[in-house]
mmCIF file of C-alpha atoms in Angstrom:
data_model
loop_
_atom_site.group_PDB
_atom_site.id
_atom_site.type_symbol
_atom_site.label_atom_id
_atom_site.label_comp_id
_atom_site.label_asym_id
_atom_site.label_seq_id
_atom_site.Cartn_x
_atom_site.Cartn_y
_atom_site.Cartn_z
ATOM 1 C CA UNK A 1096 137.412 77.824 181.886
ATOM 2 C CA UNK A 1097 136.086 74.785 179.949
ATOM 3 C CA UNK A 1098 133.180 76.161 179.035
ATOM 4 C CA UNK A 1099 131.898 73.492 176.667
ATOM 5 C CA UNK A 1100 132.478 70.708 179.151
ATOM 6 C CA UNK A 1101 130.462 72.387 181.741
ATOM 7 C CA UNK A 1102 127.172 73.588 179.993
ATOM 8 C CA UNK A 1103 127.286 70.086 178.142
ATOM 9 C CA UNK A 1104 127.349 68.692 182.055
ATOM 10 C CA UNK A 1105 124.449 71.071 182.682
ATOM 11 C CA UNK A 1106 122.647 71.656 180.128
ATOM 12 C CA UNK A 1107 122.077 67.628 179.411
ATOM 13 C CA UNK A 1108 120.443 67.325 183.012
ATOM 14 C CA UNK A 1109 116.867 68.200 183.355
ATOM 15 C CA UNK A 1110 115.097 70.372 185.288
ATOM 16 C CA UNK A 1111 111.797 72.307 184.955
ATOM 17 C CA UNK A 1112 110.813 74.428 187.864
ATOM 18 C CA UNK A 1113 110.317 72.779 190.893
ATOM 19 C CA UNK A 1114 112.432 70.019 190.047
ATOM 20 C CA UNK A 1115 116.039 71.128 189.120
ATOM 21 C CA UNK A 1116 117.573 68.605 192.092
ATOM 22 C CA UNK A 1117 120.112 67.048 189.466
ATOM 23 C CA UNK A 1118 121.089 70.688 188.025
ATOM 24 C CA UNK A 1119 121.768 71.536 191.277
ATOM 25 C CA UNK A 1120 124.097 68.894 192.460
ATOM 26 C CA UNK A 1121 126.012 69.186 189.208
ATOM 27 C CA UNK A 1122 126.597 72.663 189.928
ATOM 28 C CA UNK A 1123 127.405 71.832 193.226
ATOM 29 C CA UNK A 1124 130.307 69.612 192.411
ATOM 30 C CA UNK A 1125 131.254 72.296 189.925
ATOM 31 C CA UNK A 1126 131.143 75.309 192.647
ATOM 32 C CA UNK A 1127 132.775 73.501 195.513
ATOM 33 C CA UNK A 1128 136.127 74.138 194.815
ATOM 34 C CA UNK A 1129 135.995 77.976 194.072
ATOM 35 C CA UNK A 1130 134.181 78.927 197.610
ATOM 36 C CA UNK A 1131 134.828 78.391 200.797
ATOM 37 C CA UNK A 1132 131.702 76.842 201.554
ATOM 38 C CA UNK A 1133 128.301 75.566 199.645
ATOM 39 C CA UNK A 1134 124.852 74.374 200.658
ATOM 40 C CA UNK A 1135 121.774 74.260 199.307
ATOM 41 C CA UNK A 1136 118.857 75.590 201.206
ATOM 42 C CA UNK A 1137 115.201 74.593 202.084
ATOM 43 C CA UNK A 1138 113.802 75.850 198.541
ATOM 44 C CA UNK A 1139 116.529 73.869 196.450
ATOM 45 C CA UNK A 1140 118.800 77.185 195.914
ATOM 46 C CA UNK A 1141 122.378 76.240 195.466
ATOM 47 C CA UNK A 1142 124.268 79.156 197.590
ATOM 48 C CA UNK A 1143 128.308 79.144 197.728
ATOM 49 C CA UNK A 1144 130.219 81.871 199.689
ATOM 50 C CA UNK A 1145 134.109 83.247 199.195
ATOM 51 C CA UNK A 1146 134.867 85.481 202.557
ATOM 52 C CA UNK A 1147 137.105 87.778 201.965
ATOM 53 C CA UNK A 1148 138.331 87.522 205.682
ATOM 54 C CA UNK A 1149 137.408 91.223 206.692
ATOM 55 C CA UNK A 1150 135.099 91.311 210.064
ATOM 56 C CA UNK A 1151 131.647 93.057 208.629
ATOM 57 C CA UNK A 1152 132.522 93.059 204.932
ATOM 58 C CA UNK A 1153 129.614 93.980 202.369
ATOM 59 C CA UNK A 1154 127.965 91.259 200.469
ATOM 60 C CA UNK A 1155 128.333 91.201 196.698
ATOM 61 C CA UNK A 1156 125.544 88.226 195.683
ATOM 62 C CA UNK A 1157 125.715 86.623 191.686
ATOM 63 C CA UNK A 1158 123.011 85.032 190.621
ATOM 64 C CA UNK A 1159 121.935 83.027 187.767
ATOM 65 C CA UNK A 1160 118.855 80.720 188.176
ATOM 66 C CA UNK A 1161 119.073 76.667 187.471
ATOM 67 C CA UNK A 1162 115.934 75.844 186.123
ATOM 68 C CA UNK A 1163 114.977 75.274 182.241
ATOM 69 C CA UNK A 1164 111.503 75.611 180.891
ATOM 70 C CA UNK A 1165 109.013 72.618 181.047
ATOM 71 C CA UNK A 1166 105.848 70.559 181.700
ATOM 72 C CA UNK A 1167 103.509 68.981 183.776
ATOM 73 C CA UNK A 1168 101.591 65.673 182.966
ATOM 74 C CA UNK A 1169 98.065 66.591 184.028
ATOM 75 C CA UNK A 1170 96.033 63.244 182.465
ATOM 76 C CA UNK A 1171 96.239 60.368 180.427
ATOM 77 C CA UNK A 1172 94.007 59.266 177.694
ATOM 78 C CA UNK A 1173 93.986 56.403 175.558
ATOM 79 C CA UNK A 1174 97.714 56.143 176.959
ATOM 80 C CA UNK A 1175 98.752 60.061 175.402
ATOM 81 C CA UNK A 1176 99.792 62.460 178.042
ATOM 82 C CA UNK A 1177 98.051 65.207 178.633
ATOM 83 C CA UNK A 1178 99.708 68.185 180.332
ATOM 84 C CA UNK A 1179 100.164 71.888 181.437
ATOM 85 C CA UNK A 1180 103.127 74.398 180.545
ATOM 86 C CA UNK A 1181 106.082 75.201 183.079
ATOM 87 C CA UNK A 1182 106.969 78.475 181.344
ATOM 88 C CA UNK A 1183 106.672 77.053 177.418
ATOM 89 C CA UNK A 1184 104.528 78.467 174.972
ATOM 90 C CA UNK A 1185 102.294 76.301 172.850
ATOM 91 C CA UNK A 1186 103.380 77.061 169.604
ATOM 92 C CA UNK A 1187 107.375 75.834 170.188
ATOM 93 C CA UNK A 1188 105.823 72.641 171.080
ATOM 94 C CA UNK A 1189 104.255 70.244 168.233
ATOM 95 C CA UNK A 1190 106.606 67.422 167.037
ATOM 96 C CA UNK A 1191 109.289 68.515 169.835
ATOM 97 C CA UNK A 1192 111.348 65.495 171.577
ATOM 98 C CA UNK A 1193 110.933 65.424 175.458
ATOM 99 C CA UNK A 1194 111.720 63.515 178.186
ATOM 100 C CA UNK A 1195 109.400 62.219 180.416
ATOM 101 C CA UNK A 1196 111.165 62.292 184.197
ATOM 102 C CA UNK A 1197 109.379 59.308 185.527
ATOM 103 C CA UNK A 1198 111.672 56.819 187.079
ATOM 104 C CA UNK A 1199 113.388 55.816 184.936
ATOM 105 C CA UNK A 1200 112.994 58.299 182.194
ATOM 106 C CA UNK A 1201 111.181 57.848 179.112
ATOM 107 C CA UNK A 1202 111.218 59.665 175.549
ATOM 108 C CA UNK A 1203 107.439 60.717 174.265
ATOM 109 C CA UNK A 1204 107.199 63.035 170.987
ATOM 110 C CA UNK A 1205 104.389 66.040 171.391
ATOM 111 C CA UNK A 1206 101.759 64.662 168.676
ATOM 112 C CA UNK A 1207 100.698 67.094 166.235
ATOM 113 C CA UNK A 1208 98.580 66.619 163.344
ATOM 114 C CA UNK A 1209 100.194 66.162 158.986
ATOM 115 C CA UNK A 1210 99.601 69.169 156.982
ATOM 116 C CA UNK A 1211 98.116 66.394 154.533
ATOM 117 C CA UNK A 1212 95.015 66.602 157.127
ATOM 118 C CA UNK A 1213 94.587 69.988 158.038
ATOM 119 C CA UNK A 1214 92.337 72.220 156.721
ATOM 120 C CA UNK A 1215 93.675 75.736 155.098
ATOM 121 C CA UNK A 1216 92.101 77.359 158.166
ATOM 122 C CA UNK A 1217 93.999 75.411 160.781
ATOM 123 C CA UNK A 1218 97.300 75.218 159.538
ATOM 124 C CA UNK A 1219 97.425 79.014 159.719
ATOM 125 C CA UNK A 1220 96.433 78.761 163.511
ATOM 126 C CA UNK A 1221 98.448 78.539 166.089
ATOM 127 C CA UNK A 1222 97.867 75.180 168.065
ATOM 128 C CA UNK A 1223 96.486 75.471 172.193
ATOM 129 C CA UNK A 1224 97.959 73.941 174.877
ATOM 130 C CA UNK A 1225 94.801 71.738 175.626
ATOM 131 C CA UNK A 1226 94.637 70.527 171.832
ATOM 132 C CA UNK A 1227 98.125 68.760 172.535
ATOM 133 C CA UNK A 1228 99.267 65.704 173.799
ATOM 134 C CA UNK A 1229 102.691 63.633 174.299
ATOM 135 C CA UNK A 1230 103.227 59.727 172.870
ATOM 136 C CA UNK A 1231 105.164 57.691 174.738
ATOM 137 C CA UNK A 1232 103.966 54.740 173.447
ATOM 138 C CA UNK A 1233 102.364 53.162 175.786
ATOM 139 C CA UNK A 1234 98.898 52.017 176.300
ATOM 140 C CA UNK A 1235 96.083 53.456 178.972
ATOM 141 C CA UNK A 1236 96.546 50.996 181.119
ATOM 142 C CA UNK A 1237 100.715 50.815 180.976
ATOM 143 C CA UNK A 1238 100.930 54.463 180.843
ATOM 144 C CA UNK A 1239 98.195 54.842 184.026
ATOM 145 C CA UNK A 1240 101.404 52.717 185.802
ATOM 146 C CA UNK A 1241 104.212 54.225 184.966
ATOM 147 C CA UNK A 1242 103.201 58.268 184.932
ATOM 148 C CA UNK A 1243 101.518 59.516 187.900
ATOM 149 C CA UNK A 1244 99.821 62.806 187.231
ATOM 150 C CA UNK A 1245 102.422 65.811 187.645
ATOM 151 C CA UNK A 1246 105.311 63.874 186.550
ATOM 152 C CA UNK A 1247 107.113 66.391 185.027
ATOM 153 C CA UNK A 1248 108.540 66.997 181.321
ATOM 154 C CA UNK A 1249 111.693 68.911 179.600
ATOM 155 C CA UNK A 1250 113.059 68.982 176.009
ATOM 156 C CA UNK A 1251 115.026 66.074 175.254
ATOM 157 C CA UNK A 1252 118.726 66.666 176.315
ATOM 158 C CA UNK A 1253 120.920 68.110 173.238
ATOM 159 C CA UNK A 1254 124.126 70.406 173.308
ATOM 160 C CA UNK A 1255 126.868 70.816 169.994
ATOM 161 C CA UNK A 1256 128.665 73.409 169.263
ATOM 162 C CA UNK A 1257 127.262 75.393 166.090
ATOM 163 C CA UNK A 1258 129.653 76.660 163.863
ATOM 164 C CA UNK A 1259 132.793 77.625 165.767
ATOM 165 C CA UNK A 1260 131.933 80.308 167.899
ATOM 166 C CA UNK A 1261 128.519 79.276 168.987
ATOM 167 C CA UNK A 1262 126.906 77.060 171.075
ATOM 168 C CA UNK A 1263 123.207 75.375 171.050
ATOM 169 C CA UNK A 1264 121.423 73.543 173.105
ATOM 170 C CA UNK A 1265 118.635 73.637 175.609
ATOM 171 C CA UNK A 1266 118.430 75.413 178.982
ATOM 172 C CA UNK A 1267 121.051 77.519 177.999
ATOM 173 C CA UNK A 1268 118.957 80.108 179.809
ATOM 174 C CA UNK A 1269 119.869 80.231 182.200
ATOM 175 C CA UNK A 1270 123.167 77.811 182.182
ATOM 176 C CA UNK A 1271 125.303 79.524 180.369
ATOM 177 C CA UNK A 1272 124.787 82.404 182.695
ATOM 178 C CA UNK A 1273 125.838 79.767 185.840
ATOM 179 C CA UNK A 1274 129.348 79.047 183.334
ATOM 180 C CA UNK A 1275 129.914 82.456 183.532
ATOM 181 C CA UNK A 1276 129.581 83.190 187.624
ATOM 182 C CA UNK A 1277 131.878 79.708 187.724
ATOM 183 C CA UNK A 1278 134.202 81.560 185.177
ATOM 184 C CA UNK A 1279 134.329 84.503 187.847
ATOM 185 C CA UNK A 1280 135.084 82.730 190.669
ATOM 186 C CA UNK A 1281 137.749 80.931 188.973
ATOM 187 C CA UNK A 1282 139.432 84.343 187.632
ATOM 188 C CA UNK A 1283 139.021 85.804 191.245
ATOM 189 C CA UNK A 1284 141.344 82.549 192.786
ATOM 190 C CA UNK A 1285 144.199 84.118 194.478
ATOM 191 C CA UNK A 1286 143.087 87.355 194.181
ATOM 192 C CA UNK A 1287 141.957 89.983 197.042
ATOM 193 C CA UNK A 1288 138.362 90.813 197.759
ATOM 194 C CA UNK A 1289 136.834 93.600 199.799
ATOM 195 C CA UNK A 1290 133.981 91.851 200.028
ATOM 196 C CA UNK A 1291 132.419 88.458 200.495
ATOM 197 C CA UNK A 1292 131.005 86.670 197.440
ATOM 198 C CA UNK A 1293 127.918 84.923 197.082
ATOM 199 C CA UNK A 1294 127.256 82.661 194.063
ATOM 200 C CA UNK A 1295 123.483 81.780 193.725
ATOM 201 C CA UNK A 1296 122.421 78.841 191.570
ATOM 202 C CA UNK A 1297 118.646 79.830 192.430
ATOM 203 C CA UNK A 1298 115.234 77.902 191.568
ATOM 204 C CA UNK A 1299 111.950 78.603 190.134
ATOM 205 C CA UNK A 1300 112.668 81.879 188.248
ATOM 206 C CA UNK A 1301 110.439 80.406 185.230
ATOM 207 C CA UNK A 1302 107.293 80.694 187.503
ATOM 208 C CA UNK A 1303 108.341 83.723 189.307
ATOM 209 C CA UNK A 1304 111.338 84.017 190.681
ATOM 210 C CA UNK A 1305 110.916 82.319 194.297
ATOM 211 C CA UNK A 1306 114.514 81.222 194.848
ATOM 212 C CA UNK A 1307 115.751 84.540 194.200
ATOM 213 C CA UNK A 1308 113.726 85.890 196.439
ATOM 214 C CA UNK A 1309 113.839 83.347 199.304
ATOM 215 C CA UNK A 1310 117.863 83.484 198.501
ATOM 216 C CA UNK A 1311 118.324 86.704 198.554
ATOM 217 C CA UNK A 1312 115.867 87.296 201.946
ATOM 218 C CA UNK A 1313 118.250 84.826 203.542
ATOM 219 C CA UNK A 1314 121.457 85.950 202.766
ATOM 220 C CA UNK A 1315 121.073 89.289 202.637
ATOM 221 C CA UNK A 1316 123.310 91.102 200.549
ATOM 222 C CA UNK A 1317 124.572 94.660 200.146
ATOM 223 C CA UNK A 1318 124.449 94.210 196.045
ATOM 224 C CA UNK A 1319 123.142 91.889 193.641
ATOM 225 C CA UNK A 1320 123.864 91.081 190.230
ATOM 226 C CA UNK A 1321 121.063 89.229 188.311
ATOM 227 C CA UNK A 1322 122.820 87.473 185.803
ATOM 228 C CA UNK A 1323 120.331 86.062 182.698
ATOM 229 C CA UNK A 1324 119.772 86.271 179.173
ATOM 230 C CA UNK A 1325 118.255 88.400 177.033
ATOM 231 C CA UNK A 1326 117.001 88.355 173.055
ATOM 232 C CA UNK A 1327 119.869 87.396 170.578
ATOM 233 C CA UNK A 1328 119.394 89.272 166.708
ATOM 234 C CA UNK A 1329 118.369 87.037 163.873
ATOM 235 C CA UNK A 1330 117.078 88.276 160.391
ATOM 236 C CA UNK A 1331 113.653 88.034 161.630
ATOM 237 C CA UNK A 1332 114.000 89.685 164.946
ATOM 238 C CA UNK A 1333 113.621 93.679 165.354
ATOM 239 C CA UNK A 1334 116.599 95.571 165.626
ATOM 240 C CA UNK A 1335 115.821 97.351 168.630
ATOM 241 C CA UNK A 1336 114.694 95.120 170.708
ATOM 242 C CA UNK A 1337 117.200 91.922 170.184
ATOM 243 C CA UNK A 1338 121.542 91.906 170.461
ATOM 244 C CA UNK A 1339 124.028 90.785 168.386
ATOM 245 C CA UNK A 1340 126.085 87.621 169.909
ATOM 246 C CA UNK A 1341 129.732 87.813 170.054
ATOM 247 C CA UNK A 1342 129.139 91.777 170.462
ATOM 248 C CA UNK A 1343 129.506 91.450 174.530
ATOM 249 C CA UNK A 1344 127.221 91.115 177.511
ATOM 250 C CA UNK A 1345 124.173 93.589 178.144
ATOM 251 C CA UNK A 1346 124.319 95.625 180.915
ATOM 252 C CA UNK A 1347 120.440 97.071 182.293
ATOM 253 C CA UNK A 1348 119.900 100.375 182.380
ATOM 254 C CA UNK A 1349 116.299 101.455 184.059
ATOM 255 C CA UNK A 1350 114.090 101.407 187.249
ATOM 256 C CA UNK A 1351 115.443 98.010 187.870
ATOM 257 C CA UNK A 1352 119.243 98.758 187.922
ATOM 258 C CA UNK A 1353 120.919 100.601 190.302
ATOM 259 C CA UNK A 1354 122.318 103.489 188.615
ATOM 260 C CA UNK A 1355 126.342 103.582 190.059
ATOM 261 C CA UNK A 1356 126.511 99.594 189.902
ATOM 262 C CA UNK A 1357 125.260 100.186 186.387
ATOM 263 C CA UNK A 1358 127.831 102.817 185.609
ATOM 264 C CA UNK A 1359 130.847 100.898 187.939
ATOM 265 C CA UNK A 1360 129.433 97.463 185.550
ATOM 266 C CA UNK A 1361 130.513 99.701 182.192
ATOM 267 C CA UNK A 1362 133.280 101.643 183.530
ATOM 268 C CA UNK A 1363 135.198 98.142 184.255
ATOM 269 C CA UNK A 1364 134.252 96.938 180.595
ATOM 270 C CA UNK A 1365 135.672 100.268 179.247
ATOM 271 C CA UNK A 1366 139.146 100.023 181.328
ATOM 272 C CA UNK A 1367 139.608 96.175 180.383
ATOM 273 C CA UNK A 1368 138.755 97.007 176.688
ATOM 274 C CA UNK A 1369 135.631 94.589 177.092
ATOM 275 C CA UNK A 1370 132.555 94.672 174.439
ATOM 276 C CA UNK A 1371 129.380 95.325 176.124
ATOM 277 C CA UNK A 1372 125.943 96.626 175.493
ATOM 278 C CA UNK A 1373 123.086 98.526 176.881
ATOM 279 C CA UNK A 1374 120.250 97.560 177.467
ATOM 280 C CA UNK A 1375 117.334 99.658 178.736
ATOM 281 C CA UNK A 1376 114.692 98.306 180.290
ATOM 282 C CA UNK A 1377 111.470 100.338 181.125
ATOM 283 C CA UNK A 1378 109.953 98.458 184.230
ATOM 284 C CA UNK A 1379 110.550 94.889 185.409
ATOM 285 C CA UNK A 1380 113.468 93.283 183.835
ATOM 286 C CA UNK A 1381 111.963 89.786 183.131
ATOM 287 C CA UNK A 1382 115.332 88.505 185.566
ATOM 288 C CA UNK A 1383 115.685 87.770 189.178
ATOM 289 C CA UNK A 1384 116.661 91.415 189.929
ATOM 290 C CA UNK A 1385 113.082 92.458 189.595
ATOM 291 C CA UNK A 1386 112.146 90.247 192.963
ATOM 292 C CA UNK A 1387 115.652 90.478 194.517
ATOM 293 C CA UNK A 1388 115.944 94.536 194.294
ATOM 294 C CA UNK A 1389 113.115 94.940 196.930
ATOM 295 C CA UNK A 1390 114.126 91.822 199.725
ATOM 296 C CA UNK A 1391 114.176 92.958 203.160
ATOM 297 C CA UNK A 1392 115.270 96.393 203.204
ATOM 298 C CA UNK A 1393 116.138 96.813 199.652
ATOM 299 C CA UNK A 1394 119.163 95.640 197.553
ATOM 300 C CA UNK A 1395 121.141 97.592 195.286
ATOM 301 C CA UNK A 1396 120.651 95.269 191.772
ATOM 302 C CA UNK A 1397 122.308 95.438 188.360
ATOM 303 C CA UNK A 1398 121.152 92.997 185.649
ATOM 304 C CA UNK A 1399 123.989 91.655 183.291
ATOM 305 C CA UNK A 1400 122.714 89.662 179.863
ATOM 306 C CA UNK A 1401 124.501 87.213 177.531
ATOM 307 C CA UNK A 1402 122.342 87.555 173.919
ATOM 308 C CA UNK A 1403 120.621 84.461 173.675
ATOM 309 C CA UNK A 1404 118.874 82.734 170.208
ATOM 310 C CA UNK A 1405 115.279 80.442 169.642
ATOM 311 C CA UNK A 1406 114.738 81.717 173.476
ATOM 312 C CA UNK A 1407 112.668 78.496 175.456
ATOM 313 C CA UNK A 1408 113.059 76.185 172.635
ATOM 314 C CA UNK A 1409 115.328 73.384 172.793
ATOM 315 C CA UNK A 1410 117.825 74.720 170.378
ATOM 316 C CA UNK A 1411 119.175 77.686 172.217
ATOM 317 C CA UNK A 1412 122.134 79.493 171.099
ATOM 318 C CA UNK A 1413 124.719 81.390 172.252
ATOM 319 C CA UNK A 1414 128.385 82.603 171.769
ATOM 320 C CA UNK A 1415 131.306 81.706 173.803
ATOM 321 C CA UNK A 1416 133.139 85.258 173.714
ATOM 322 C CA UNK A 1417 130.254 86.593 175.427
ATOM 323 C CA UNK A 1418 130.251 83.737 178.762
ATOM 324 C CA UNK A 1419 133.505 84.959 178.620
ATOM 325 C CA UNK A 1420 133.810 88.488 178.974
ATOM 326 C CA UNK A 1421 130.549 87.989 180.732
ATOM 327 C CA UNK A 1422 132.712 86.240 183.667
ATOM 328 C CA UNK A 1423 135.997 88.683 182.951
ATOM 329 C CA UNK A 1424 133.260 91.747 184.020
ATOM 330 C CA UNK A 1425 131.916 90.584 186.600
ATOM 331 C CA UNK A 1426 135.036 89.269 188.066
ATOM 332 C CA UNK A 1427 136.252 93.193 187.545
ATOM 333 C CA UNK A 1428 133.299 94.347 189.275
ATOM 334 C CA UNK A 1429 133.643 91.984 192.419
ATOM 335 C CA UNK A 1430 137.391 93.097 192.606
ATOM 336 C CA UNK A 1431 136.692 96.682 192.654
ATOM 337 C CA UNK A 1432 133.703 96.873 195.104
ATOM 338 C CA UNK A 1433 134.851 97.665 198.506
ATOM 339 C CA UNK A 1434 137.846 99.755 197.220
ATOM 340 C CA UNK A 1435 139.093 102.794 198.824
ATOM 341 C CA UNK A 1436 137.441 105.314 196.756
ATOM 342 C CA UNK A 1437 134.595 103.218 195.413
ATOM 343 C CA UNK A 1438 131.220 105.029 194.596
ATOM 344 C CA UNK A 1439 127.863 103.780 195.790
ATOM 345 C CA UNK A 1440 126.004 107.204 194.894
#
């Protein structure tokens, strides 16, 4: 799997919440020619579906969700932007590069203040979302033109490899996570399922998770596997709450993961000698398997993580080994379910 080519496809594209249209039909064209068919539904979900060819097979749903972190132009004075968060806090924000997505695009810098002109006080205080504003350069009356109010905003497009085994960029959450359900279709060509296989490119999971849910109401699986990212360790981070990258994928143990997909999930990594980790997780999961575990009648859900760095900023990292084996497990785990012998206790 080129797995640089495609998150540099991806992850270049903008999409905040509500608007990941482009994302989508890049992933489309990407998806296409692992599944038998592909659509995207009334909400903007991607869906793609591999039938296994047996009359009432089980369901086995992936999903990953497609849109990045963002903003909202909310008013414009003296030709600076004013605007509301899609899912960003405050403080990643001063002196950031973002595109605005009018038509056509523009570049405007989040304005922020010298330290020559703060006082001691402020520059120890973390700046509010209403204290900030975005220069595009443009004056009242040119800017009243070409940005109507709720235009929306992402980080400026970036993606380079960082050092040789890592990879930055932004919207890595949740793209990388997409590479990796592409990566398990691909290793599944040519090989027998016992059940069909939905691939999920879902929406809106930065403001709660309603393609997930609207997805997963529609298609109506047996299992789910909520694919996302979770904390990656730096020097600064604590230990016990953060991963190592390159150390494998995170598999969810808790409330919110079905306890034999969670034990079938590290049973495959143990027989294919793949690195994983645990991860528990106390209540909701912070991933779409919190909303898709309790569609319609219920869904049994696992929640698979790659380690992720600088979380929401533009300058996400992550490792290639773990996309990877990310895709190798769950490509084990879609093989095996169905099996003569399987457990689903």
């Amino acid at each position: 799997m080129e797995i640089e080519r495609i998150l540099e496809r991806l992850c270049t594209l903008s999409g905040p919440s509500g608007f990941e249209r482009p994302v989508a039909q890049a992933a489309r064209e990407l998806l296409e020619p692992l599944m038998d068919q592909v659509w995207t539904d009334r909400l903007g979900n991607l869906v793609g579906v591999r039938r296994c060819g047996r009359p009432g097979a089980e369901k086995l749903l992936l999903d990953a969700h497609l849109d990045e972190v963002g903003l909202t132009v909310t008013g414009i004075e003296q030709g600076f932007l004013h605007f509301a968060a899609i899912g960003v806090d405050a403080r990643m924000l001063p002196d950031r590069e973002v595109t605005v997505l009018t038509q056509p695009p523009m570049l405007g810098v989040v304005a922020c203040l010298p330290p020559h002109v703060l006082s001691p006080e402020d520059r120890e205080k973390a700046p509010k979302m209403e204290e900030l504003f975005i220069d595009v350069g443009l004056s009242q009356e040119e800017a009243e033109k070409r940005v109507p109010l709720g235009t929306p905003v992402a980080y400026r497009a970036g993606f380079f490899p960082l050092g040789e085994r890592q990879l930055c960029g932004k919207a890595l959450d949740d793209r990388a996570c997409f590479a990796a359900l592409l990566g398990a279709a691909e290793l599944l060509r040519g090989r027998e399922l016992d059940v069909d296989l939905y691939i999920l490119g879902s929406v809106c999971e930065e403001t709660g998770g309603a393609g997930a849910k609207v997805g997963a109401q529609a298609i109506a699986p047996d299992f789910c596997v909520a694919v996302d990212v979770t904390h990656g360790r730096t020097p600064d981070a604590a230990k016990d709450e953060t991963f190592p990258l390159g150390a494998g994928p995170t598999v969810g143990v808790g409330p919110n993961c079905t306890r034999w997909m969670t034990r079938e999930l590290l049973d495959r990594a143990a027989q294919l000698n793949l690195p994983v980790q645990k991860e528990v997780m106390t209540g909701n999961s912070g991933t779409n398997g919190w909303p898709m575990q309790v569609a319609n009648e219920g869904i049994a859900t696992a929640v698979v993580s790659i380690p992720l760095k600088y979380m929401h900023t533009p300058v996400e990292v992550v490792q290639r080994s773990d996309i990877e084996d990310t895709a190798r497990l769950l490509a084990a785990f879609a093989e095996a379910l169905g099996k003569e012998g399987a457990s689903h206790d």
